[in-house]
Short mmCIF file of C-alpha atoms in Angstrom, two decimals:
data_model
loop_
_atom_site.label_atom_id
_atom_site.label_comp_id
_atom_site.label_asym_id
_atom_site.label_seq_id
_atom_site.Cartn_x
_atom_site.Cartn_y
_atom_site.Cartn_z
CA MET A 1 9.48 -47.51 -201.65
CA THR A 2 10.82 -49.48 -198.72
CA LEU A 3 9.09 -49.56 -195.36
CA GLY A 4 11.10 -47.12 -193.25
CA ARG A 5 11.44 -46.64 -189.55
CA LEU A 6 8.41 -45.79 -187.48
CA ASN A 7 8.97 -42.16 -186.62
CA HIS A 8 6.01 -41.82 -184.26
CA VAL A 9 2.61 -43.05 -183.22
CA GLY A 10 0.00 -40.30 -183.24
CA VAL A 11 -2.22 -40.47 -180.17
CA ALA A 12 -5.26 -38.22 -180.00
CA THR A 13 -6.16 -36.87 -176.58
CA PRO A 14 -8.73 -34.45 -175.18
CA SER A 15 -5.95 -33.03 -172.98
CA ILE A 16 -2.22 -33.05 -173.67
CA ALA A 17 -1.64 -32.02 -170.04
CA VAL A 18 -3.53 -35.04 -168.71
CA SER A 19 -1.78 -37.37 -171.16
CA ILE A 20 1.66 -36.02 -170.25
CA ALA A 21 0.93 -36.77 -166.60
CA MET A 22 -0.13 -40.32 -167.48
CA TYR A 23 2.95 -41.10 -169.61
CA ARG A 24 5.26 -39.52 -167.03
CA ASP A 25 3.73 -40.78 -163.77
CA LEU A 26 2.42 -44.19 -164.86
CA LEU A 27 4.66 -45.31 -167.74
CA GLY A 28 7.82 -43.52 -166.69
CA ALA A 29 8.41 -41.30 -169.71
CA GLU A 30 11.42 -39.10 -169.00
CA ALA A 31 11.86 -37.06 -172.18
CA ILE A 32 8.76 -34.99 -172.77
CA GLY A 33 8.86 -32.06 -175.16
CA GLU A 34 7.18 -28.72 -174.73
CA PRO A 35 3.65 -28.70 -176.21
CA PHE A 36 3.20 -26.38 -179.17
CA ASP A 37 0.38 -25.21 -181.44
CA LEU A 38 0.00 -26.01 -185.12
CA PRO A 39 -3.02 -23.81 -185.87
CA ALA A 40 -2.73 -24.36 -189.63
CA GLN A 41 -3.26 -28.06 -188.98
CA GLY A 42 -5.84 -27.54 -186.25
CA VAL A 43 -3.90 -29.34 -183.53
CA LYS A 44 -1.76 -28.82 -180.46
CA VAL A 45 1.16 -31.24 -180.38
CA CYS A 46 3.56 -32.70 -177.84
CA PHE A 47 6.27 -35.29 -178.52
CA ILE A 48 7.25 -37.85 -175.91
CA ASP A 49 10.40 -39.86 -176.56
CA ALA A 50 10.60 -43.61 -176.20
CA PRO A 51 14.08 -45.06 -176.83
CA ASN A 52 13.34 -45.93 -180.47
CA MET A 53 10.49 -43.66 -181.56
CA GLN A 54 8.18 -40.93 -180.35
CA ILE A 55 4.60 -40.64 -179.23
CA GLU A 56 2.94 -37.60 -180.78
CA LEU A 57 0.16 -36.40 -178.53
CA ILE A 58 -2.38 -34.40 -180.52
CA GLU A 59 -5.17 -32.30 -179.03
CA PRO A 60 -7.72 -30.28 -181.01
CA TYR A 61 -6.70 -26.66 -181.51
CA ASP A 62 -10.33 -25.63 -181.97
CA ASP A 63 -13.72 -27.08 -182.87
CA ALA A 64 -12.79 -27.26 -186.55
CA SER A 65 -9.85 -29.53 -185.77
CA PRO A 66 -9.44 -32.53 -188.09
CA ILE A 67 -9.26 -34.73 -184.99
CA ALA A 68 -12.52 -33.43 -183.47
CA GLY A 69 -14.46 -36.23 -185.16
CA PHE A 70 -12.05 -38.86 -183.88
CA LEU A 71 -12.43 -37.61 -180.31
CA ALA A 72 -16.21 -37.45 -180.64
CA LYS A 73 -16.07 -41.20 -181.38
CA ASN A 74 -13.28 -41.85 -178.85
CA PRO A 75 -13.78 -39.34 -176.01
CA ALA A 76 -10.93 -40.77 -173.92
CA GLY A 77 -8.53 -40.48 -176.86
CA GLY A 78 -6.79 -43.28 -178.71
CA GLN A 79 -4.40 -44.31 -181.43
CA HIS A 80 -4.84 -41.96 -184.38
CA HIS A 81 -2.08 -42.69 -186.91
CA LEU A 82 1.27 -44.36 -187.57
CA CYS A 83 4.05 -42.32 -189.17
CA PHE A 84 6.71 -44.13 -191.18
CA GLU A 85 9.72 -42.42 -192.69
CA VAL A 86 10.39 -42.47 -196.42
CA ALA A 87 13.50 -41.32 -198.25
CA ASP A 88 11.64 -39.34 -200.91
CA ILE A 89 8.07 -38.27 -200.29
CA ASP A 90 7.29 -37.32 -203.89
CA ALA A 91 8.45 -40.71 -205.12
CA ALA A 92 6.41 -42.44 -202.41
CA VAL A 93 3.28 -40.47 -203.33
CA ALA A 94 3.76 -41.25 -207.02
CA GLU A 95 4.25 -44.95 -206.34
CA LEU A 96 1.28 -45.26 -203.98
CA THR A 97 -0.99 -43.32 -206.32
CA ALA A 98 0.06 -45.47 -209.28
CA LYS A 99 -0.81 -48.55 -207.21
CA GLY A 100 -4.27 -47.20 -206.44
CA ALA A 101 -3.86 -45.99 -202.85
CA ARG A 102 -5.62 -42.74 -202.00
CA VAL A 103 -3.08 -40.19 -200.86
CA LEU A 104 -4.78 -37.34 -199.00
CA GLY A 105 -3.71 -34.05 -200.55
CA LYS A 106 -0.23 -32.93 -201.45
CA PRO A 107 2.82 -33.16 -199.19
CA ARG A 108 3.11 -30.31 -196.70
CA ILE A 109 5.55 -29.47 -193.95
CA GLY A 110 4.80 -31.43 -190.78
CA ALA A 111 5.57 -31.04 -187.10
CA HIS A 112 9.19 -32.15 -187.61
CA GLY A 113 9.81 -29.64 -190.41
CA THR A 114 9.99 -32.17 -193.25
CA PRO A 115 7.30 -32.98 -195.83
CA ILE A 116 4.52 -35.31 -194.72
CA VAL A 117 1.41 -36.77 -196.30
CA PHE A 118 -1.37 -39.06 -195.14
CA VAL A 119 -2.73 -42.15 -196.89
CA HIS A 120 -6.39 -43.10 -196.59
CA PRO A 121 -7.01 -45.82 -193.98
CA ARG A 122 -9.34 -47.60 -196.39
CA ASP A 123 -6.30 -48.49 -198.45
CA MET A 124 -4.08 -49.23 -195.44
CA GLY A 125 -6.00 -51.94 -193.60
CA GLY A 126 -7.98 -49.48 -191.52
CA VAL A 127 -4.86 -47.67 -190.27
CA LEU A 128 -4.30 -43.98 -191.00
CA ILE A 129 -0.71 -43.94 -192.28
CA GLU A 130 1.42 -40.80 -192.32
CA LEU A 131 4.55 -40.77 -194.45
CA MET A 132 7.30 -38.38 -193.43
CA GLU A 133 10.40 -37.61 -195.43
CA THR A 134 13.44 -38.47 -193.35
CA HIS A 135 15.55 -35.55 -192.15
CA LYS A 136 18.48 -35.05 -194.48
CA HIS A 137 21.74 -34.43 -192.69
CA MET B 1 9.39 -48.09 -164.37
CA THR B 2 10.92 -46.24 -167.29
CA LEU B 3 9.21 -46.02 -170.66
CA GLY B 4 11.01 -48.62 -172.75
CA ARG B 5 11.33 -49.14 -176.47
CA LEU B 6 8.23 -49.72 -178.55
CA ASN B 7 8.49 -53.39 -179.40
CA HIS B 8 5.53 -53.47 -181.76
CA VAL B 9 2.25 -51.97 -182.81
CA GLY B 10 -0.58 -54.48 -182.81
CA VAL B 11 -2.78 -54.14 -185.88
CA ALA B 12 -5.99 -56.13 -186.07
CA THR B 13 -6.99 -57.40 -189.48
CA PRO B 14 -9.74 -59.59 -190.88
CA SER B 15 -7.09 -61.25 -193.07
CA ILE B 16 -3.38 -61.52 -192.38
CA ALA B 17 -2.87 -62.59 -196.00
CA VAL B 18 -4.49 -59.43 -197.35
CA SER B 19 -2.57 -57.25 -194.88
CA ILE B 20 0.74 -58.89 -195.79
CA ALA B 21 0.09 -58.07 -199.44
CA MET B 22 -0.66 -54.45 -198.56
CA TYR B 23 2.45 -53.93 -196.42
CA ARG B 24 4.62 -55.71 -199.01
CA ASP B 25 3.21 -54.31 -202.25
CA LEU B 26 2.19 -50.81 -201.17
CA LEU B 27 4.49 -49.88 -198.28
CA GLY B 28 7.52 -51.92 -199.33
CA ALA B 29 7.91 -54.20 -196.31
CA GLU B 30 10.73 -56.63 -197.01
CA ALA B 31 11.01 -58.71 -193.83
CA ILE B 32 7.75 -60.52 -193.25
CA GLY B 33 7.58 -63.44 -190.85
CA GLU B 34 5.63 -66.64 -191.31
CA PRO B 35 2.13 -66.36 -189.82
CA PHE B 36 1.46 -68.64 -186.87
CA ASP B 37 -1.44 -69.57 -184.61
CA LEU B 38 -1.76 -68.75 -180.93
CA PRO B 39 -4.96 -70.69 -180.18
CA ALA B 40 -4.63 -70.17 -176.43
CA GLN B 41 -4.86 -66.43 -177.06
CA GLY B 42 -7.47 -66.73 -179.80
CA VAL B 43 -5.39 -65.12 -182.52
CA LYS B 44 -3.29 -65.77 -185.59
CA VAL B 45 -0.18 -63.62 -185.66
CA CYS B 46 2.35 -62.35 -188.20
CA PHE B 47 5.26 -60.02 -187.50
CA ILE B 48 6.46 -57.53 -190.10
CA ASP B 49 9.77 -55.80 -189.46
CA ALA B 50 10.27 -52.08 -189.81
CA PRO B 51 13.85 -50.92 -189.17
CA ASN B 52 13.19 -49.98 -185.54
CA MET B 53 10.15 -52.03 -184.46
CA GLN B 54 7.62 -54.56 -185.65
CA ILE B 55 4.05 -54.53 -186.79
CA GLU B 56 2.13 -57.43 -185.24
CA LEU B 57 -0.74 -58.38 -187.50
CA ILE B 58 -3.43 -60.18 -185.52
CA GLU B 59 -6.38 -62.03 -187.03
CA PRO B 60 -9.09 -63.83 -185.04
CA TYR B 61 -8.38 -67.52 -184.56
CA ASP B 62 -12.08 -68.26 -184.10
CA ASP B 63 -15.35 -66.53 -183.24
CA ALA B 64 -14.43 -66.46 -179.55
CA SER B 65 -11.31 -64.43 -180.31
CA PRO B 66 -10.68 -61.47 -177.99
CA ILE B 67 -10.28 -59.28 -181.08
CA ALA B 68 -13.62 -60.32 -182.61
CA GLY B 69 -15.36 -57.36 -180.95
CA PHE B 70 -12.72 -54.93 -182.20
CA LEU B 71 -13.19 -56.16 -185.77
CA ALA B 72 -16.97 -56.00 -185.46
CA LYS B 73 -16.53 -52.28 -184.74
CA ASN B 74 -13.68 -51.86 -187.24
CA PRO B 75 -14.37 -54.31 -190.08
CA ALA B 76 -11.42 -53.11 -192.14
CA GLY B 77 -9.05 -53.61 -189.22
CA GLY B 78 -7.08 -50.98 -187.36
CA GLN B 79 -4.64 -50.14 -184.61
CA HIS B 80 -5.28 -52.44 -181.67
CA HIS B 81 -2.46 -51.95 -179.12
CA LEU B 82 1.00 -50.55 -178.46
CA CYS B 83 3.58 -52.82 -176.86
CA PHE B 84 6.39 -51.23 -174.84
CA GLU B 85 9.26 -53.18 -173.32
CA VAL B 86 9.93 -53.19 -169.59
CA ALA B 87 12.93 -54.59 -167.74
CA ASP B 88 10.90 -56.43 -165.08
CA ILE B 89 7.25 -57.17 -165.72
CA ASP B 90 6.39 -58.06 -162.12
CA ALA B 91 7.83 -54.78 -160.89
CA ALA B 92 5.94 -52.89 -163.61
CA VAL B 93 2.65 -54.58 -162.69
CA ALA B 94 3.18 -53.86 -158.99
CA GLU B 95 3.97 -50.21 -159.68
CA LEU B 96 1.05 -49.65 -162.05
CA THR B 97 -1.38 -51.39 -159.72
CA ALA B 98 -0.17 -49.33 -156.77
CA LYS B 99 -0.77 -46.20 -158.84
CA GLY B 100 -4.33 -47.26 -159.62
CA ALA B 101 -4.02 -48.51 -163.22
CA ARG B 102 -6.04 -51.59 -164.05
CA VAL B 103 -3.70 -54.35 -165.20
CA LEU B 104 -5.63 -57.05 -167.05
CA GLY B 105 -4.83 -60.41 -165.49
CA LYS B 106 -1.46 -61.82 -164.60
CA PRO B 107 1.61 -61.83 -166.85
CA ARG B 108 1.66 -64.69 -169.36
CA ILE B 109 4.03 -65.73 -172.08
CA GLY B 110 3.44 -63.73 -175.25
CA ALA B 111 4.20 -64.19 -178.93
CA HIS B 112 7.89 -63.38 -178.40
CA GLY B 113 8.32 -65.93 -175.61
CA THR B 114 8.68 -63.42 -172.77
CA PRO B 115 6.06 -62.39 -170.18
CA ILE B 116 3.48 -59.85 -171.30
CA VAL B 117 0.50 -58.13 -169.75
CA PHE B 118 -2.10 -55.62 -170.91
CA VAL B 119 -3.19 -52.43 -169.16
CA HIS B 120 -6.77 -51.17 -169.47
CA PRO B 121 -7.15 -48.42 -172.09
CA ARG B 122 -9.34 -46.44 -169.69
CA ASP B 123 -6.23 -45.82 -167.60
CA MET B 124 -3.95 -45.26 -170.61
CA GLY B 125 -5.63 -42.39 -172.45
CA GLY B 126 -7.80 -44.69 -174.56
CA VAL B 127 -4.85 -46.75 -175.79
CA LEU B 128 -4.59 -50.47 -175.05
CA ILE B 129 -1.01 -50.80 -173.77
CA GLU B 130 0.85 -54.11 -173.72
CA LEU B 131 3.95 -54.39 -171.58
CA MET B 132 6.50 -57.00 -172.59
CA GLU B 133 9.53 -58.04 -170.58
CA THR B 134 12.64 -57.43 -172.66
CA HIS B 135 14.50 -60.51 -173.84
CA LYS B 136 17.39 -61.23 -171.51
CA HIS B 137 20.60 -62.12 -173.32
#
């Protein structure tokens, strides 16, 4: 695989509404999507556009949310993951697995409607890496 | 101010050499800069290019490094800051300060040779934000 473009930075927050206000009123974000629920993944999501990538705000959907633990450790929120695009997610998973990296589960459809998968931060220098198959046009 | 492009994601690491090997051999990074020292800022730095931004690997220069505390809490390394470009750093600092955000110190010349400043994560949803004045051409 080749390192692809950074699609988004995942930022965990206890409140998407509060974070939207911060990015809009303090940092001048102008393109802010409508928040939506991903109950199957246990998160509420909102994308904010920067000129070359997006910020993905993620808020727990309920107490069983996979980001509940992160927010317990970081109550104010914080950087949760980096999502890089790959051309072929199955090939990327096969290559990473063959090289000994721990891929977390099988690819599933992510917030952008293309397959995504996460790689264990222990094998990624402490960074939770999401791989997302690039939209095919 | 308007939210500008994400220039880089700062990733703290106990070893730039180990992180370079990971990004090259596992994630397929192909454009990896030469590491260099910024003793005045207490860090060693290496930029890795993704197609639309850079990863800035930062390793402590010495025990007094400002990232020593981060690595004590995150021994494997991890996401340290997000750097967004702004057109005019003095205007950005004035605006953020007027709006109550805590800007950390005065702008100084950063690793890319243009003025940079950091904003306190407590005012940025738990994320350490670096603002960098865009290169003028």
